[in-house]
Coordinates of C-alpha atoms in Angstrom, one line a residue:
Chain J
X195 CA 79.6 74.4 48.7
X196 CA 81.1 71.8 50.5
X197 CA 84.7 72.8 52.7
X198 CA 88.0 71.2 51.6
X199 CA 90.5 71.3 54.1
X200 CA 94.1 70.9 53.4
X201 CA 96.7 68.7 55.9
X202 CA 99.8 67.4 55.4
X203 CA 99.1 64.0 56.8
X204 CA 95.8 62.9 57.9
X205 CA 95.7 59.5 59.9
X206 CA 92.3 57.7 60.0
X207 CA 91.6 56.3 63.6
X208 CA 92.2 57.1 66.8
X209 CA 93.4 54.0 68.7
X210 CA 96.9 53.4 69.8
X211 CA 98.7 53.4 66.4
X212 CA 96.8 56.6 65.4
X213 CA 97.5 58.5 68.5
X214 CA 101.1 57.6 68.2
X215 CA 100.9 58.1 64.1
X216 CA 99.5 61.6 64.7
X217 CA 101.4 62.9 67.4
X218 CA 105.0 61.6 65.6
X219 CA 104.1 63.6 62.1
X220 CA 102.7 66.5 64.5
X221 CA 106.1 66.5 66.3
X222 CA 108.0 66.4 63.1
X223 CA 106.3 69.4 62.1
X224 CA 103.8 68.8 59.5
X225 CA 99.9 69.7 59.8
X226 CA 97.8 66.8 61.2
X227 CA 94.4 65.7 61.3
X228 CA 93.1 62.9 63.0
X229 CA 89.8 61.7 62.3
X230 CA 88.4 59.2 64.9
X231 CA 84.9 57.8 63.9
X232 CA 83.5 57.2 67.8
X233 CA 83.1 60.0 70.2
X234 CA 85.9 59.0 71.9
X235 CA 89.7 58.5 71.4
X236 CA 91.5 55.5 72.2
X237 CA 90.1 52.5 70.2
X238 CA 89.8 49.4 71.6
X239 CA 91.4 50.4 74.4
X240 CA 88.6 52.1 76.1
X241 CA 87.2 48.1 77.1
X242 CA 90.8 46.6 77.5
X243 CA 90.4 47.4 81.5
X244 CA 92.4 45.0 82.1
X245 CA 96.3 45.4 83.3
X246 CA 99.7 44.7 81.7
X247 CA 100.2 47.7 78.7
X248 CA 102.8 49.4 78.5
X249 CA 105.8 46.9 80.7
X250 CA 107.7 47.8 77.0
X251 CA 107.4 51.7 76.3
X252 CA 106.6 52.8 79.9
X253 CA 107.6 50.0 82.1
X254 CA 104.5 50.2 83.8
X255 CA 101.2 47.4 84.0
X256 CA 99.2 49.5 82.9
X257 CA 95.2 49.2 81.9
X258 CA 94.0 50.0 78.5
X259 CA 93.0 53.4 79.3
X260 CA 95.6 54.8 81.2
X261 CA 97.7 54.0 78.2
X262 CA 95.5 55.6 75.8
X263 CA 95.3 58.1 78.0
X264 CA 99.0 58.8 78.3
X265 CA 99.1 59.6 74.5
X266 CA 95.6 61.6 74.3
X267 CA 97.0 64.1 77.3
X268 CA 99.9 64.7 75.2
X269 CA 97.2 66.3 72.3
X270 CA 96.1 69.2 73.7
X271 CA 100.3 70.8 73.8
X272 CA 100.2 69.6 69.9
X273 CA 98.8 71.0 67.3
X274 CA 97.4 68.2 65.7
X275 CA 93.5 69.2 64.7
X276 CA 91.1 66.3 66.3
X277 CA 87.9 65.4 64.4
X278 CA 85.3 62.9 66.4
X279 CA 82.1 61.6 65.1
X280 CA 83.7 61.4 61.7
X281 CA 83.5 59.0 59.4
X282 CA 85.8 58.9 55.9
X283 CA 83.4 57.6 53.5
X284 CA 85.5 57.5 50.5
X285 CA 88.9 58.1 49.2
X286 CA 90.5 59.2 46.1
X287 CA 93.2 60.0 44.6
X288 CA 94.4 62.8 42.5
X289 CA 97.8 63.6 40.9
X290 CA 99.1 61.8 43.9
X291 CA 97.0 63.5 46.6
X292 CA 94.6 62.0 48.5
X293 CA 91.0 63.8 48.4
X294 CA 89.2 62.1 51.6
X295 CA 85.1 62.4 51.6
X296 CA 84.4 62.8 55.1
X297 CA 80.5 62.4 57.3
X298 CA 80.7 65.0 60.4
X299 CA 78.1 66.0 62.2
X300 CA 78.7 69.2 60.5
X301 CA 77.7 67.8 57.2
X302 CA 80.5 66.8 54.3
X303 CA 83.9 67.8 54.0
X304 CA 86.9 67.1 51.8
X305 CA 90.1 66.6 52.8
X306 CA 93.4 67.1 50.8
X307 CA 95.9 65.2 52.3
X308 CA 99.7 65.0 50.6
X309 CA 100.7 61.4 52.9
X310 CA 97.5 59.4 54.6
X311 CA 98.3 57.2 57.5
X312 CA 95.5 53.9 57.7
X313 CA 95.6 52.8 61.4
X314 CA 92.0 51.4 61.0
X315 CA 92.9 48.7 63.2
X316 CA 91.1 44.6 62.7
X317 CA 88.0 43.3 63.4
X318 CA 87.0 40.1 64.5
X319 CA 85.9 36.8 63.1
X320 CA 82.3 36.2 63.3
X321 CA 80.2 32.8 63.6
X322 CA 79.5 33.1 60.3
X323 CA 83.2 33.0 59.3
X324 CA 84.1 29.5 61.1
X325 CA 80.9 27.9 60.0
X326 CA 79.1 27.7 63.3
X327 CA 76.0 26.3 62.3
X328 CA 72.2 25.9 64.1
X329 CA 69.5 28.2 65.3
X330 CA 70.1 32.4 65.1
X331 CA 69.0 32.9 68.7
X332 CA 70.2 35.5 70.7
X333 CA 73.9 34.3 72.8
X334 CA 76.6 34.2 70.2
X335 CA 79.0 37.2 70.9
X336 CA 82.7 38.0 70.0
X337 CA 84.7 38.6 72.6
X338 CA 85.3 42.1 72.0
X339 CA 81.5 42.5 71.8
X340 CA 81.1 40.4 75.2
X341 CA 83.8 43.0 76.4
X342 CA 81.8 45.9 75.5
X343 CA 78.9 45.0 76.7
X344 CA 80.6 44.3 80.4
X345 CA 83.2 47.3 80.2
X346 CA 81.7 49.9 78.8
X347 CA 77.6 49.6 79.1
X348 CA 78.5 47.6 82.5
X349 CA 75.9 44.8 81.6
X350 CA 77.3 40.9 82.2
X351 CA 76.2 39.2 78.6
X352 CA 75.9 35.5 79.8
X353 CA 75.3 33.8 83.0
X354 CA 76.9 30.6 82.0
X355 CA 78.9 30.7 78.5
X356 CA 81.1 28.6 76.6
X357 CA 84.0 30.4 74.6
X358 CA 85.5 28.8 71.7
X359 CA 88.8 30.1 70.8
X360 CA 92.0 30.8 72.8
X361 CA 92.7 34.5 71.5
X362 CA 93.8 36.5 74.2
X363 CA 90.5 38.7 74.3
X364 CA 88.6 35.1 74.7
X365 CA 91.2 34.2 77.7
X366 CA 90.5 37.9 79.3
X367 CA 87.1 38.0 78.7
X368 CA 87.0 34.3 80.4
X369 CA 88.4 36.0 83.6
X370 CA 86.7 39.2 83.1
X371 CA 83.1 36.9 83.0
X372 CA 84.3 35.0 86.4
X373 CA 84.8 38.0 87.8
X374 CA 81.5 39.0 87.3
X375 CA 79.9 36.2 88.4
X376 CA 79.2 34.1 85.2
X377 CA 79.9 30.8 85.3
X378 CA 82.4 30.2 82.2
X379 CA 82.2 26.3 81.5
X380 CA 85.4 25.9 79.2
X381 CA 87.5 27.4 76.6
X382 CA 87.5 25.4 73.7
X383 CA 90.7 25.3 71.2
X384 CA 89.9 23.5 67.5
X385 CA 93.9 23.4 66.7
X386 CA 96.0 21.3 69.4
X387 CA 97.6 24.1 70.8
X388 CA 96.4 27.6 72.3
X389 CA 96.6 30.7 70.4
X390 CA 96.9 32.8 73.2
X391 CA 100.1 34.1 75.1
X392 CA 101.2 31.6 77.4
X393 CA 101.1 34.1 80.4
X394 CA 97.5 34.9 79.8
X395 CA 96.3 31.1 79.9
X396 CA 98.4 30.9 83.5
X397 CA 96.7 34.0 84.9
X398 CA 93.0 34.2 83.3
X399 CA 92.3 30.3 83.3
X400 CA 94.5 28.6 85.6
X401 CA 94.2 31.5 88.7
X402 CA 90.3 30.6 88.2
X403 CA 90.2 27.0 87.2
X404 CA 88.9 27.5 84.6
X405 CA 89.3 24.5 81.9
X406 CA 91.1 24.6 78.3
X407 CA 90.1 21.9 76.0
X408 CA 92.4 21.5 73.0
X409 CA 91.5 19.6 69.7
X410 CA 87.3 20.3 70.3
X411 CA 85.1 22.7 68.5
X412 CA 81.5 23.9 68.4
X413 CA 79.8 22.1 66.0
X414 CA 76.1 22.8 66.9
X415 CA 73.9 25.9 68.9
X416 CA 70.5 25.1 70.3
X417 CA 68.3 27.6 71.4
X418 CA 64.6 29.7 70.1
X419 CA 65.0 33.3 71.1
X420 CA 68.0 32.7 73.2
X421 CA 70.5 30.1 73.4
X422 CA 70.1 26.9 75.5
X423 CA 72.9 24.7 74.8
X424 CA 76.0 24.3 72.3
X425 CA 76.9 21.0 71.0
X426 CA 81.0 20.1 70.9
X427 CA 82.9 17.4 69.3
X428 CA 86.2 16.6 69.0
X429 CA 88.3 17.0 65.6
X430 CA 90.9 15.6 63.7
X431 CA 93.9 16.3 62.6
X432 CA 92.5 17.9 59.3
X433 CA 90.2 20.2 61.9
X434 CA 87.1 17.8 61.3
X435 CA 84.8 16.8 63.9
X436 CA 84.8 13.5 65.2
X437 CA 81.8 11.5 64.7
X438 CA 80.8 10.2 68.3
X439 CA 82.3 12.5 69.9
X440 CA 79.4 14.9 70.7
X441 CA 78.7 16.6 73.8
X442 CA 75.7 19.4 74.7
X443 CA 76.9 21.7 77.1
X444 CA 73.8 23.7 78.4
X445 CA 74.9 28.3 78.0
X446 CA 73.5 30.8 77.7
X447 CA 76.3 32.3 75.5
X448 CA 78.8 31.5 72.9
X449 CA 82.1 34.1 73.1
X450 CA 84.0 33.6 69.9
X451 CA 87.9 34.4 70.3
X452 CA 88.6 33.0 66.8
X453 CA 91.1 35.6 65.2
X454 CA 91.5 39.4 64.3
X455 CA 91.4 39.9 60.2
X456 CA 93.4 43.6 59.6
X457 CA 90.5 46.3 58.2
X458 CA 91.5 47.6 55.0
X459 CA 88.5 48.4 53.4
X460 CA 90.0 51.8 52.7
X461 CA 93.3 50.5 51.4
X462 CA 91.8 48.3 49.2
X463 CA 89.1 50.9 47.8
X464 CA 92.6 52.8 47.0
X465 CA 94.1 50.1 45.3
X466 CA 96.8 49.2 48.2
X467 CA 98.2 45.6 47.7
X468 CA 97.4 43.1 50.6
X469 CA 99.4 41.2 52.3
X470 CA 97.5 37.2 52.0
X471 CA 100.2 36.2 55.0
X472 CA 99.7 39.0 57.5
X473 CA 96.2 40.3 55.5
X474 CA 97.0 44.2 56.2
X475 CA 99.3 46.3 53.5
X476 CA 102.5 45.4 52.2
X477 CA 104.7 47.9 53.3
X478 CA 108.1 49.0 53.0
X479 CA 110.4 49.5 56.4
X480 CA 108.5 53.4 56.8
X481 CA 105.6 51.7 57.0
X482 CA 104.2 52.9 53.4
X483 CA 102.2 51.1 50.9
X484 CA 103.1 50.2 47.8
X485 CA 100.9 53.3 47.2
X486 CA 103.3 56.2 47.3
X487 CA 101.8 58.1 50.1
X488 CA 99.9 56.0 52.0
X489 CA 100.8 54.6 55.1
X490 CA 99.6 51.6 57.6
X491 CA 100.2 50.6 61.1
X492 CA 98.8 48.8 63.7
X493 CA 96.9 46.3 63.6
X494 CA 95.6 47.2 60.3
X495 CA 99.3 46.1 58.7
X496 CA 99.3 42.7 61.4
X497 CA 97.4 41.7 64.4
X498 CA 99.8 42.8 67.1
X499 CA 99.9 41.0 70.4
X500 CA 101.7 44.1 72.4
X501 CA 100.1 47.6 71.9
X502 CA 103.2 49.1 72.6
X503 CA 105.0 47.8 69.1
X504 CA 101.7 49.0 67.8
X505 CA 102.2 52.6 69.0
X506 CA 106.1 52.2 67.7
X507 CA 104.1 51.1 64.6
X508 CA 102.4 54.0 64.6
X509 CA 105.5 56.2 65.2
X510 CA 107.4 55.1 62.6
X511 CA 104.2 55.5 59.9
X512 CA 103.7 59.1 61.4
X513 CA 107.5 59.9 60.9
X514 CA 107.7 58.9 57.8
X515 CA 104.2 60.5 56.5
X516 CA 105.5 63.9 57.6
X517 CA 109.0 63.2 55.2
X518 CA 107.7 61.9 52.5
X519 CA 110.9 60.8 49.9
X520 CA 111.5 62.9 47.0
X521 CA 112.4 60.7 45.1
X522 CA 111.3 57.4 43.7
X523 CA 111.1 54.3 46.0
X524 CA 113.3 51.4 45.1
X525 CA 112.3 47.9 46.6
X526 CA 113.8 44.6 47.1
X527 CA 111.4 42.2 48.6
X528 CA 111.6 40.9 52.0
X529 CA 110.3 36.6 51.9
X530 CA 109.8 34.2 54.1
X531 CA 109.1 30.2 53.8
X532 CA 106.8 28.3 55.5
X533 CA 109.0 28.0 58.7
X534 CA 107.4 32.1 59.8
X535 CA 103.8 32.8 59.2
X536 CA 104.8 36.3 57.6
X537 CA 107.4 38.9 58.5
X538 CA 106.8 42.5 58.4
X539 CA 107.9 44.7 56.8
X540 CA 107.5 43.2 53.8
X541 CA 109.9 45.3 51.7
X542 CA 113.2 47.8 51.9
X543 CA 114.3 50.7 50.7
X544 CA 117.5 50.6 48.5
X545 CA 117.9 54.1 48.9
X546 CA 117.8 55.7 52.6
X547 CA 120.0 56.8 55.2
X548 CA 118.6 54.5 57.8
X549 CA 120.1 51.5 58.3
X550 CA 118.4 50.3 61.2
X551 CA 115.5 48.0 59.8
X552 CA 113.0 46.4 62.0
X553 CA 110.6 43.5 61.7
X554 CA 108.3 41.7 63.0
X555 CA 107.7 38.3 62.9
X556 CA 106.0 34.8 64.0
X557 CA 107.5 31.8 63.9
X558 CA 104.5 28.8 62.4
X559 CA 105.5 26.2 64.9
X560 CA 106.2 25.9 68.4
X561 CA 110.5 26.1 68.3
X562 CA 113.1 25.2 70.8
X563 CA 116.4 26.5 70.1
X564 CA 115.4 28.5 67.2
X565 CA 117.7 30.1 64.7
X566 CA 116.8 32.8 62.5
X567 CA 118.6 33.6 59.3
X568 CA 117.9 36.2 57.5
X569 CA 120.1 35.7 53.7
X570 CA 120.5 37.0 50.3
X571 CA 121.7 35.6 47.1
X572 CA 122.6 32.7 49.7
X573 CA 124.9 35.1 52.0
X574 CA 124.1 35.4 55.5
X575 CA 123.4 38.9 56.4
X576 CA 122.2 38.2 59.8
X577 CA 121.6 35.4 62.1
X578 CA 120.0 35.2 65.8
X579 CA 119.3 32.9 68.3
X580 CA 115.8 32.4 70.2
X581 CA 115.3 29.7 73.1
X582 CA 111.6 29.4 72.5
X583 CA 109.4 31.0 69.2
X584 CA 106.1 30.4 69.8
X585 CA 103.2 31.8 67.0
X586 CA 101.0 33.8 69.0
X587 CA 104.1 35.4 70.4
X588 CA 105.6 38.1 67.8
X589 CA 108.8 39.1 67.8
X590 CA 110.5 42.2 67.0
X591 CA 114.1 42.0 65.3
X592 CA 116.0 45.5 64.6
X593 CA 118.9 44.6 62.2
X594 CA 121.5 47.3 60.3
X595 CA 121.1 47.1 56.5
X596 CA 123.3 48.9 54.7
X597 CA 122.6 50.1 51.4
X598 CA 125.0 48.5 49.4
X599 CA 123.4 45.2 51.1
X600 CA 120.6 45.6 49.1
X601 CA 121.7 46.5 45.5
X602 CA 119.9 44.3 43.0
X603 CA 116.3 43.2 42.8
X604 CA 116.8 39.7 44.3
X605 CA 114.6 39.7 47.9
X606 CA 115.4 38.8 51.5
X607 CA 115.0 35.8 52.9
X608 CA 114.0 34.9 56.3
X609 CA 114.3 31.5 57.4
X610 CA 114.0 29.6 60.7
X611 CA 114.9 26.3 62.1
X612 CA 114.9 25.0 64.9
X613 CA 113.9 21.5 67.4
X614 CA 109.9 21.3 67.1
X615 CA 107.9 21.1 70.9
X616 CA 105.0 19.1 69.9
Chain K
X63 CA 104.5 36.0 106.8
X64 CA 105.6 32.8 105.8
X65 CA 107.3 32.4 102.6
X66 CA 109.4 28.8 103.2
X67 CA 108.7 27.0 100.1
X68 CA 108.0 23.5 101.0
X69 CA 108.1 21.1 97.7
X70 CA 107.5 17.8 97.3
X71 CA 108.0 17.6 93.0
X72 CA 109.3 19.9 90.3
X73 CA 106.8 22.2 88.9
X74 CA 106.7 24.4 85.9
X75 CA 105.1 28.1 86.3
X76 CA 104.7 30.5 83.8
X77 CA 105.9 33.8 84.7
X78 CA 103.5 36.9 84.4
X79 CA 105.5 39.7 85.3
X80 CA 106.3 40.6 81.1
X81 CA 105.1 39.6 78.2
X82 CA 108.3 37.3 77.9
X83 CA 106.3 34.7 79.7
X84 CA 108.8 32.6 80.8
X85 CA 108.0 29.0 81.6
X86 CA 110.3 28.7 84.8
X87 CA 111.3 25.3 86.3
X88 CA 111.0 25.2 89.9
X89 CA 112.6 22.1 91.4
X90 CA 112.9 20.6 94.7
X91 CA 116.2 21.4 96.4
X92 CA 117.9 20.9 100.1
X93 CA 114.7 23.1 102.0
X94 CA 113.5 25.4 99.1
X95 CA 113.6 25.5 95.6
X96 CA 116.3 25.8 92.3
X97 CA 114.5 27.9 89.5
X98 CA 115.6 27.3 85.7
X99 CA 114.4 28.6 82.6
X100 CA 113.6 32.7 84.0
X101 CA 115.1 35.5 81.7
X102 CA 115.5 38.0 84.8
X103 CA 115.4 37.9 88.3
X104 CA 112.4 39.0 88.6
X105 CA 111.0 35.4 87.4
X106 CA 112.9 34.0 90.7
X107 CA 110.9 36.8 92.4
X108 CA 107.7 35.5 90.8
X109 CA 108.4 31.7 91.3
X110 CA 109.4 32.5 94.7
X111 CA 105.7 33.7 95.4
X112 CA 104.2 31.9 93.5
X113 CA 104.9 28.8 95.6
X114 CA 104.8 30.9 98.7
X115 CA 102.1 33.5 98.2
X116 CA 101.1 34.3 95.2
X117 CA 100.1 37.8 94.8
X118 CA 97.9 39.2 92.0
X119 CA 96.7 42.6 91.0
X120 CA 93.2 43.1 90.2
X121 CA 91.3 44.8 87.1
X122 CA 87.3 45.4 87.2
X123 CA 85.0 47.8 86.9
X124 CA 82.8 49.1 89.2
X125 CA 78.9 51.4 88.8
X126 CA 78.6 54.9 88.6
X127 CA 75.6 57.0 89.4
X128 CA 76.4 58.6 85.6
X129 CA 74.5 57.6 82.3
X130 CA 77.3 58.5 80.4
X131 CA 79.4 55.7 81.6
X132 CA 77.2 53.3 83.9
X133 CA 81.0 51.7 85.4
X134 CA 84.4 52.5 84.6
X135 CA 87.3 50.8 85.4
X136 CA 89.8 50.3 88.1
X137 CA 92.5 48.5 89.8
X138 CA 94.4 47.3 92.6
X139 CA 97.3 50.1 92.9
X140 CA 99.5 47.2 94.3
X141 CA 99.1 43.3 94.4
X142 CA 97.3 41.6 96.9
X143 CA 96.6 37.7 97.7
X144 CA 95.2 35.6 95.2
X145 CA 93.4 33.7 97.7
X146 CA 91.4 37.1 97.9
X147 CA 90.7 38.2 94.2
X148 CA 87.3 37.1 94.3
X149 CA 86.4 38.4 97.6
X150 CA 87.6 42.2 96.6
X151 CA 86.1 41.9 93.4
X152 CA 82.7 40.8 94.8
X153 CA 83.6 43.8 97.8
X154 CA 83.9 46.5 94.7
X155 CA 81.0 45.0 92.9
X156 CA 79.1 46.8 96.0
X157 CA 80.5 50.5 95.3
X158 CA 78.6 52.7 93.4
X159 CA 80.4 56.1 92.5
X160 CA 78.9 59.5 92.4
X161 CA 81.7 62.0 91.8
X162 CA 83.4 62.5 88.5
X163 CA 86.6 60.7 89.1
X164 CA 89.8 60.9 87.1
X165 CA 92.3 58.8 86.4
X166 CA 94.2 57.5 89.6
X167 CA 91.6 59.0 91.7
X168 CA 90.9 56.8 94.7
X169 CA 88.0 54.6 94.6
X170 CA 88.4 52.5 97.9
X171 CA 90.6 52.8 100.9
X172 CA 92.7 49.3 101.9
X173 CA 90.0 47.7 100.3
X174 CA 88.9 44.8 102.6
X175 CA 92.1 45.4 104.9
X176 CA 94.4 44.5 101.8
X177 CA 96.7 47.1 102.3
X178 CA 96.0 49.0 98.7
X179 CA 93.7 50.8 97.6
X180 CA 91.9 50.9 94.6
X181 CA 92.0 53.3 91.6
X182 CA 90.6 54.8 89.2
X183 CA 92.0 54.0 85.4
X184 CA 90.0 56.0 83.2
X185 CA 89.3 59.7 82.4
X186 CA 86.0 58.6 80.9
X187 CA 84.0 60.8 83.5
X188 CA 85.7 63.9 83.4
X189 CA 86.6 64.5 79.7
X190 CA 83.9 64.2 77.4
X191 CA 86.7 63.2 74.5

């Protein structure tokens, strides 16, 4: 006889968002599980050693840890129940409550759960998903793996590497490596700008001169059971190497920072509609699916930049997973054109007593003197200034809605314009 | 301590201190420097180091005698010279702890006569989460 437990709202992983997601519906008085799938809590966070989380929520720099750990000491005074070591290995769906199948190390259970919160988090891109080509020797390595592997098993990955990507892990993990005593040749960027935050490309590359080379990619790895070299070219503007322009840089190591791609293999197996801008769940401003129910946050809905919207993220899921509405959800749709890569959410509720709304966006070029407009039916309903939008930096926009602004199916449209800095 | 900034041309630094990231203009002017482009005084405060002293705080991680966690991580629990990250790093990469620290437990002393010390910022070898 396998167990069934019954919860109110059950959030699957532990990181940031789920810690926050699970202690907001625990504090709004519903019964919580969180199931983690490591031994430990805390997500990624466990290898961010590095400084600078929290300056928003706590007004502290502090390291990936300590902020975890901030949320994780406020468990124990909850009530929230805490399976580890667990893994949800299928979910399904029953008169609109979710039966979870989950692997403990105490054999099977099931969970009923009335609201589900999905703060799975992202992965990352992989060699084989930018078309790195050449020999399968040992040497290529994410960033987050390269990170693990100095972090947590305290074992430097590479005594001379190459990274190819400007993520912010890539530009961490460049310092993080020098630090160590690896010699990190270059970053290498294949779109003309850097995708990282400006402030990390001032303090992990330029504190350790360390070069960035726009416009070049990896086009070629060399190497029998372990890498030797890594060919780089130059590309064009259509992203395509340069004939001629070849270079072999002798490594040991290849760190790819090329992007973080939302996990939703649980949403999807649900039926949860995906986002193609932002790649995690549409949601409406509670952070639910277009599943009743079901919830995202995190970096499962978008790849955040700052942990702490991901833990208001979370918040806001957990909130609402503990209320769920009584009644049915009307939506108007929430668009942007090709001046933002995607604004979250990406729909509102007609009918709730909220009127505070807040998104999250990126702008898709490099603005100066930005304006946002956000209109309907051609009105304005809101308009704000930025000096500087940049993509990798998201911004977070609260904005009172009424409901009688939102009456009628027709959506809401952001907009931005602005002087481009090429 | 000398902190007269002596400028010959304008220079753009990016501020670190928030995630703002300011790019602040610092330009020559009478014996110091005019700052443009900060979104709070503490980007002056920044710039002002930066072409004085710049200060840096410093994340690593340093051996334990443990299997369960072979390092953990610390940091600087104030800033200290840039000029000397790399010498406190390599310093720490020395240590080798053997208690069961917790978070903000003090791992080094005024490391390397820096005036901080360095901390502990993980719970990793005390709760078996």
């Amino acid at each position: 006889m396998i167990e069934t437990l019954t919860f109110d709202v059950t959030v699957v992983g532990a990181g940031p968002a789920g810690l926050a997601a699970a202690l907001e519906a625990d504090a709004q008085g519903a019964k919580t599980l969180l199931i983690e799938r490591e031994a430990r809590l805390g997500g990624i966070l466990k290898q961010c050693i590095h400084d600078g989380f929290g300056l928003v929520r706590f007004g502290e720099k502090l390291s990936g840890p300590e902020y975890a750990e901030r949320f994780m000491e406020q468990l124990p005074k909850s009530k929230v129940t805490v399976f580890t070591l667990s893994f949800v290995s299928k979910i399904e769906r029953e008169d609109g409550v979710n039966i979870l199948t989950l692997v403990t190390r105490d054999g099977i259970r099931l969970i009923r759960t009335r609201s589900l919160v999905l703060a799975t988090g992202c992965r990352e891109r992989t060699s084989r998903q930018i078309g790195v080509h050449g020999r399968h020797c040992a040497g290529v390595f994410t960033a987050g793996t390269a990170q693990y592997y100095t972090n947590i098993l305290g074992k430097l990955p590479t005594k001379r590497c190459v990274i190819l990507g400007s993520g912010d892990i890539g530009l961490i993990m460049a310092r993080r490596l020098t630090l160590e005593g690896a010699k990190v040749v270059g970053v290498f960027e294949a779109k003309p700008t850097p995708s990282g935050l400006t402030r990390n490309i001032s303090q992990c590359l330029w504190d350790f001169d360390i070069p960035l080379h726009t416009s070049k990619t990896v086009t070629r790895v060399f190497g029998e059971a372990r890498m030797s070299a890594v060919e780089i070219a130059s590309v064009d503007d259509c992203m395509c190497p340069v004939a001629g322009t070849e270079e072999i840089i002798p490594c040991d190591a290849l760190i790819l920072s090329v992007g973080l791609i939302p996990e939703n293999e649980l949403a999807e197996s649900i039926g949860v509609p995906i986002d193609p801008k932002t790649k995690g769940a549409l949601v409406d401003e509670r952070n639910e699916t277009l599943v009743s129910g079901v919830f995202a946050c995190g970096n499962a809905l978008h790849v955040n930049d700052l942990v702490d919207y991901v833990s208001e993220s979370g918040e806001t899921a957990g909130k609402h997973a503990a209320h769920p509405l009584p009644i049915q959800r009307n939506l108007v749709p929430v668009e942007c054109d090709a001046s933002l890569l995607y604004v979250v959410p990406q729909r509102l509720n007609q009918n709730t007593e909220d009127t505070e709304r807040v998104f999250f966006f990126r702008s898709s070029a490099d603005l100066d003197n930005a304006t946002l407009t956000v209109t309907r039916n051609g009105q304005t309903l809101f308009s704000k200034k930025y000096a500087h939008l940049r993509p990798p930096e998201m911004e977070r926009l609260s904005v009172h809605l009424k409901s009688d602004q939102l009456a009628g199916a027709e959506p809401v449209c952001f907009h931005l314009e602005g002087s481009r800095n090429e | 301590m000398n902190d007269t900034i002596h400028m010959e041309q304008a220079v753009e630094i990016v501020c670190i201190v928030c995630p703002n990231g300011c790019r602040i203009l610092c330009k020559p002017s009478g014996d110091g420097a005019s700052f443009s482009g900060y979104r709070c005084k503490r980007g002056i405060e920044y710039a002002t180091a930066e072409l004085t002293r710049p200060m840096r705080s410093l994340t690593t991680s340093v051996k334990t005698v443990f299997p369960d966690s072979p390092v953990v991580s610390v940091r600087t629990d104030g800033e200290i010279e840039k000029s000397r990250i790399r010498e406190v790093a390599f310093a720490l990469g020395r240590i080798m702890i053997d208690r069961r620290l917790k978070t903000g437990d003090v791992v080094a002393e005024n490391i390397c006569n820096t005036g901080v010390n360095v901390i502990c910022t993980s719970d990793r070898l005390v709760h078996p989460y």
